[in-house]
PDB file of C-alpha atoms in Angstrom:
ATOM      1  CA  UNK A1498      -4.079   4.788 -10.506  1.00 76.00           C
ATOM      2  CA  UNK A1499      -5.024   2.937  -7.192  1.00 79.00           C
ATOM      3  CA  UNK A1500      -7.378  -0.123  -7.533  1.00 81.00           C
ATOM      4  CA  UNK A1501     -10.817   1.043  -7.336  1.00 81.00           C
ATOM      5  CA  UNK A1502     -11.670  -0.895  -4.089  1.00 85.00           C
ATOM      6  CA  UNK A1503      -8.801   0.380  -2.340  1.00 88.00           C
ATOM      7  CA  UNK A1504      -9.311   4.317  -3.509  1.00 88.00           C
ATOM      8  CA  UNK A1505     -13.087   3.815  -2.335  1.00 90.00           C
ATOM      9  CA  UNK A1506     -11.179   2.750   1.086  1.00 91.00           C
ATOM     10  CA  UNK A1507      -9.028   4.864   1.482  1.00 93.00           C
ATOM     11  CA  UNK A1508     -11.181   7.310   1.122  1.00 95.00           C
ATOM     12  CA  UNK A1509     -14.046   6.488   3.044  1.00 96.00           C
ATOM     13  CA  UNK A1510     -11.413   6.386   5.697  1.00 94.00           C
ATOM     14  CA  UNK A1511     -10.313   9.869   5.224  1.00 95.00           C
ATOM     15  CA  UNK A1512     -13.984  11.212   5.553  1.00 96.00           C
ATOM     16  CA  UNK A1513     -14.804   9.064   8.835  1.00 96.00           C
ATOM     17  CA  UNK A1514     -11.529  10.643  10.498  1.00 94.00           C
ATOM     18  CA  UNK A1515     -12.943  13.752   9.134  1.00 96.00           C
ATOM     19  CA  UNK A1516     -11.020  14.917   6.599  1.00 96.00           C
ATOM     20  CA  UNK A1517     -11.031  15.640   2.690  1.00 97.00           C
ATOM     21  CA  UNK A1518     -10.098  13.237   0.773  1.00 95.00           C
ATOM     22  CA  UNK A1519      -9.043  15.528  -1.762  1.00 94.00           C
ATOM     23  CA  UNK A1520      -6.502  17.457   0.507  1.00 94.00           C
ATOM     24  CA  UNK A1521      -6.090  14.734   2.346  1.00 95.00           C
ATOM     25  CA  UNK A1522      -4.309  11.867  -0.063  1.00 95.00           C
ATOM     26  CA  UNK A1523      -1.436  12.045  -1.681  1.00 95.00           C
ATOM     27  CA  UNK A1524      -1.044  10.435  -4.792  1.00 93.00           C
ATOM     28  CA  UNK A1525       2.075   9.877  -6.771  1.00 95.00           C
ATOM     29  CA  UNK A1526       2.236   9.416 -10.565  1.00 94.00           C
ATOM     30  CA  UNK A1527       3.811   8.427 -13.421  1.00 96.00           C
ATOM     31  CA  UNK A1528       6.530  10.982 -15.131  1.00 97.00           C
ATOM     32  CA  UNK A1529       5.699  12.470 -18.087  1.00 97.00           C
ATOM     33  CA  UNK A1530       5.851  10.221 -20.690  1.00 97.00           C
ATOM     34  CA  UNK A1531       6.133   7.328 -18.808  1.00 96.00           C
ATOM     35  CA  UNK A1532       3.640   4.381 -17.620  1.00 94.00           C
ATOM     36  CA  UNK A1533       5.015   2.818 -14.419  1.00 96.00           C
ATOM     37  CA  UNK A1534       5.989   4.995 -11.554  1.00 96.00           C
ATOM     38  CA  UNK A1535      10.070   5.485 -10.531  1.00 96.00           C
ATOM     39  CA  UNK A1536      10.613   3.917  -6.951  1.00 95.00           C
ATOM     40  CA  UNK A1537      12.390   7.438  -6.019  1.00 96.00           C
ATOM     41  CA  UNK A1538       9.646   9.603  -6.601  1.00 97.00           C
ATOM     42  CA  UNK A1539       7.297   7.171  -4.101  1.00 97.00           C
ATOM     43  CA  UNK A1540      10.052   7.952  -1.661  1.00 97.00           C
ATOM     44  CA  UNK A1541      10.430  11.216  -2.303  1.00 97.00           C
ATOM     45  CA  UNK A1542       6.561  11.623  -2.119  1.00 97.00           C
ATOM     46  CA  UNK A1543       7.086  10.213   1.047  1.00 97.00           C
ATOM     47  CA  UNK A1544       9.741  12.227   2.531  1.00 96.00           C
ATOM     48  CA  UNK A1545       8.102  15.349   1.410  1.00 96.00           C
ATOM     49  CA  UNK A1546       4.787  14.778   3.078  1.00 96.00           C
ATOM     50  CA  UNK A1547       5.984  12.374   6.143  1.00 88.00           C
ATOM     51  CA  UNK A1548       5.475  14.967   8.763  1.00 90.00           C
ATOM     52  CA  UNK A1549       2.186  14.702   8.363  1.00 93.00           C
ATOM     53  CA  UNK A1550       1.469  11.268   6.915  1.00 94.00           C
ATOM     54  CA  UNK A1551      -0.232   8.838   9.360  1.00 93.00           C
ATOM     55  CA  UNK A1552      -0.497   6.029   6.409  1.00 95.00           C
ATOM     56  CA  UNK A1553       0.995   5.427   3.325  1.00 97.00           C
ATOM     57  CA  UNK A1554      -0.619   2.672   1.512  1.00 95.00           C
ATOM     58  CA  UNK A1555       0.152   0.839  -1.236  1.00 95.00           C
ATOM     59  CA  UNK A1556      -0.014  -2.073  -3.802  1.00 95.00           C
ATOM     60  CA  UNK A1557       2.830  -4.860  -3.997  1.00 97.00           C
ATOM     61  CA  UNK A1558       1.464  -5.405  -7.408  1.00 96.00           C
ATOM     62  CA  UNK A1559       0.059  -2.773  -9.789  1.00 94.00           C
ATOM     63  CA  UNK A1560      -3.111  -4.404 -11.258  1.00 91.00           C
ATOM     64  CA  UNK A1561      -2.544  -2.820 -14.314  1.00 92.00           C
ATOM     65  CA  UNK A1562       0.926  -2.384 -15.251  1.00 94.00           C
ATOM     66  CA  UNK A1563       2.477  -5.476 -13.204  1.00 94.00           C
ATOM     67  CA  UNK A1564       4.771  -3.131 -11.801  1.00 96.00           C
ATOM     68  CA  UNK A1565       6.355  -4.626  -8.780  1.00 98.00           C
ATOM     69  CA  UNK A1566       6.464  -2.209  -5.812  1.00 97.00           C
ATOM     70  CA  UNK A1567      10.169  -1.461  -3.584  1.00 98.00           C
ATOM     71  CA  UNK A1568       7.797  -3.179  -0.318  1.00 98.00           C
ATOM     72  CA  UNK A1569      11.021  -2.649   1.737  1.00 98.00           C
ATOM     73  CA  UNK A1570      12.078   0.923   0.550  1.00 98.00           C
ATOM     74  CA  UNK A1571       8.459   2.185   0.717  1.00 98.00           C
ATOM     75  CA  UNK A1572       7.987  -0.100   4.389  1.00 98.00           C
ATOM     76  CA  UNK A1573      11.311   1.887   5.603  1.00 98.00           C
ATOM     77  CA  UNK A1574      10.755   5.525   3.951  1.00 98.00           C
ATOM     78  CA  UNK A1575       7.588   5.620   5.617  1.00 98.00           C
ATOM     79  CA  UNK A1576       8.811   4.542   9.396  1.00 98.00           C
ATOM     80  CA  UNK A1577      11.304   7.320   9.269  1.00 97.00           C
ATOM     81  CA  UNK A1578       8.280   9.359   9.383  1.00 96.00           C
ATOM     82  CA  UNK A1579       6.732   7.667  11.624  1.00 96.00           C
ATOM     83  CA  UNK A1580       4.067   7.048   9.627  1.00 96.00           C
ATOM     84  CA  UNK A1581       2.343   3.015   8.615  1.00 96.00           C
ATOM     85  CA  UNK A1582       2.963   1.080   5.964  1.00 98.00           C
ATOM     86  CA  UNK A1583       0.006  -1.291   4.440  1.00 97.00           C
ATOM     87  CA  UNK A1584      -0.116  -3.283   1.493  1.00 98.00           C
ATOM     88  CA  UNK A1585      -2.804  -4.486  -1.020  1.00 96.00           C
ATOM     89  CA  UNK A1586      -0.989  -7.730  -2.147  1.00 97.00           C
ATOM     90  CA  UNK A1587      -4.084  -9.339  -4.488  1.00 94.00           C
ATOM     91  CA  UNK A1588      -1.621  -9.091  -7.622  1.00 95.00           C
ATOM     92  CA  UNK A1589       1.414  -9.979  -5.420  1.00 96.00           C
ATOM     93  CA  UNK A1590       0.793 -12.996  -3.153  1.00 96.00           C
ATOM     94  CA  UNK A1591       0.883 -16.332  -5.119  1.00 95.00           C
ATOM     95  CA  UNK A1592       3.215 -14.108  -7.968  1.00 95.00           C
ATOM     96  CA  UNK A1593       6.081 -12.373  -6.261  1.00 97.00           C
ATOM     97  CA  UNK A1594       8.052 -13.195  -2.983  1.00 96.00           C
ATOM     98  CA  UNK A1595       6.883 -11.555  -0.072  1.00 98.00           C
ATOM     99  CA  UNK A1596       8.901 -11.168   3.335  1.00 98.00           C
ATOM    100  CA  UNK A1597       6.148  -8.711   5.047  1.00 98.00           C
ATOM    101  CA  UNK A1598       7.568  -9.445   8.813  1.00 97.00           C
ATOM    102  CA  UNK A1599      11.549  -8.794   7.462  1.00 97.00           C
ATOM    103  CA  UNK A1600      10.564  -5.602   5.553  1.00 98.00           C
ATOM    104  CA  UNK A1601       8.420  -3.951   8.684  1.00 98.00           C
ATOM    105  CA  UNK A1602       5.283  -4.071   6.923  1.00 98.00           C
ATOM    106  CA  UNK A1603       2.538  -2.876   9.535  1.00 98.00           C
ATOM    107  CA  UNK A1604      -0.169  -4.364   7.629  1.00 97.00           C
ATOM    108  CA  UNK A1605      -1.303  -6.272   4.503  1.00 98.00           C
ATOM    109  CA  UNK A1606      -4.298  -7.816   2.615  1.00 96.00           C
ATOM    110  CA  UNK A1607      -4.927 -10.357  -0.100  1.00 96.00           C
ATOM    111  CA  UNK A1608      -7.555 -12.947  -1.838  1.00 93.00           C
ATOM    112  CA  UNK A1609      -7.040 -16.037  -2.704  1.00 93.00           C
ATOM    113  CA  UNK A1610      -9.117 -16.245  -5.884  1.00 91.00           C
ATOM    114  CA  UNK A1611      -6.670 -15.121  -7.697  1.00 89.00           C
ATOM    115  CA  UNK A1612      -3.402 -16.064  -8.577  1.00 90.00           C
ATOM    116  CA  UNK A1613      -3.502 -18.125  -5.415  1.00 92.00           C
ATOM    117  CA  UNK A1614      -6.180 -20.033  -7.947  1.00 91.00           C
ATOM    118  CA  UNK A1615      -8.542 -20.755  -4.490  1.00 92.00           C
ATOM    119  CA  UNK A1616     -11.819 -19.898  -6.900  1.00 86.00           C
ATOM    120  CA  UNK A1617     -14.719 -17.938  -6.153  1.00 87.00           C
ATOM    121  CA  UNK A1618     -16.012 -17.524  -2.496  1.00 90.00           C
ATOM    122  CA  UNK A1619     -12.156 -18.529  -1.073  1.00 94.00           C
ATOM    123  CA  UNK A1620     -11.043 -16.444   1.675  1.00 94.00           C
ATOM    124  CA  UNK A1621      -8.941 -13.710   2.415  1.00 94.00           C
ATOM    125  CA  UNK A1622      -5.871 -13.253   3.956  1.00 95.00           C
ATOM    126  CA  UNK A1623      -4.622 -10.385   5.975  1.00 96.00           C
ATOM    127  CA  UNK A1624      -0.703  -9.799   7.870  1.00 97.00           C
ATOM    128  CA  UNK A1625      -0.477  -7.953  10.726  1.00 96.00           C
ATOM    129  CA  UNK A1626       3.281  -7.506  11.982  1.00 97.00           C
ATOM    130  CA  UNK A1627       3.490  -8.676  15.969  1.00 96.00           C
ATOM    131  CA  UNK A1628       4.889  -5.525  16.681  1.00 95.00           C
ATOM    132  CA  UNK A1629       1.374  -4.518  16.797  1.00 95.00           C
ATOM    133  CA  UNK A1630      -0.285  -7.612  18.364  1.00 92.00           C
ATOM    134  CA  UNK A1631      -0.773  -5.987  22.259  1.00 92.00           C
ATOM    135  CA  UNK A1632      -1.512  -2.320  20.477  1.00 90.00           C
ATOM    136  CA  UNK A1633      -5.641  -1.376  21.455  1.00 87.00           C
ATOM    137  CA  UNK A1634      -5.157   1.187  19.783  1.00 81.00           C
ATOM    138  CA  UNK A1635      -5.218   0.316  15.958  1.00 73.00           C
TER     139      UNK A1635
END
């Protein structure tokens, strides 16, 4: 499962663009049987549903399992779709390496307060790749 904050945004994106969420998102799950998801079946989630994928978004982190996310395999999969790639790194930055710019990330988010040990009311942090910097449109 997605972290609660960033289903509810996903989502609430989905219905301002005017679509249902629950035709609209594509989620990919664990196998049978298992608890952390296999980095082929994100791609292949991807590949199968990349023609009409504007985003795929994801966590670097899985707030629950600690499962570390393929950034670069999911970043790439994606552009060959031509779709973006964003990131929720709050269980990533401050635990893992990250190399947004050298993967292609399009986008990415994170607090502080957390493994970044900032404390309460610290800011946030967002990644934006330049590729994007003189694009209105996003």
């Amino acid at each position: 499962k997605a972290f609660p904050s960033d289903r509810y945004m996903v989502e609430s994106q989905v219905r301002f663009h005017g679509f249902d969420p629950a035709s609209a998102i594509v989620l990919v799950s664990p196998r049978e049987g298992e608890h952390t998801l296999r980095d082929a079946d994100i791609v292949a989630a991807i590949e199968e549903h990349g023609a009409q994928t504007a985003l795929v978004f994801f966590s670097g982190v899985h707030y629950y399992t600690g499962q570390l996310f393929d950034m670069g395999g999911i970043t790439a999969a994606a552009h060959r779709h031509g779709s973006l790639a964003g990131f929720d790194l709050a269980h990533a930055a401050g635990n893992v390496d990250l190399e947004l710019h050298e993967w292609g990330v399009d986008f990415a988010c994170w607090c502080t307060y957390k493994y970044l040990c900032a404390g309460p009311g610290s800011i946030g942090a967002a990644f934006v790749h330049e590729r994007h910097a003189d694009d209105s449109s996003l």
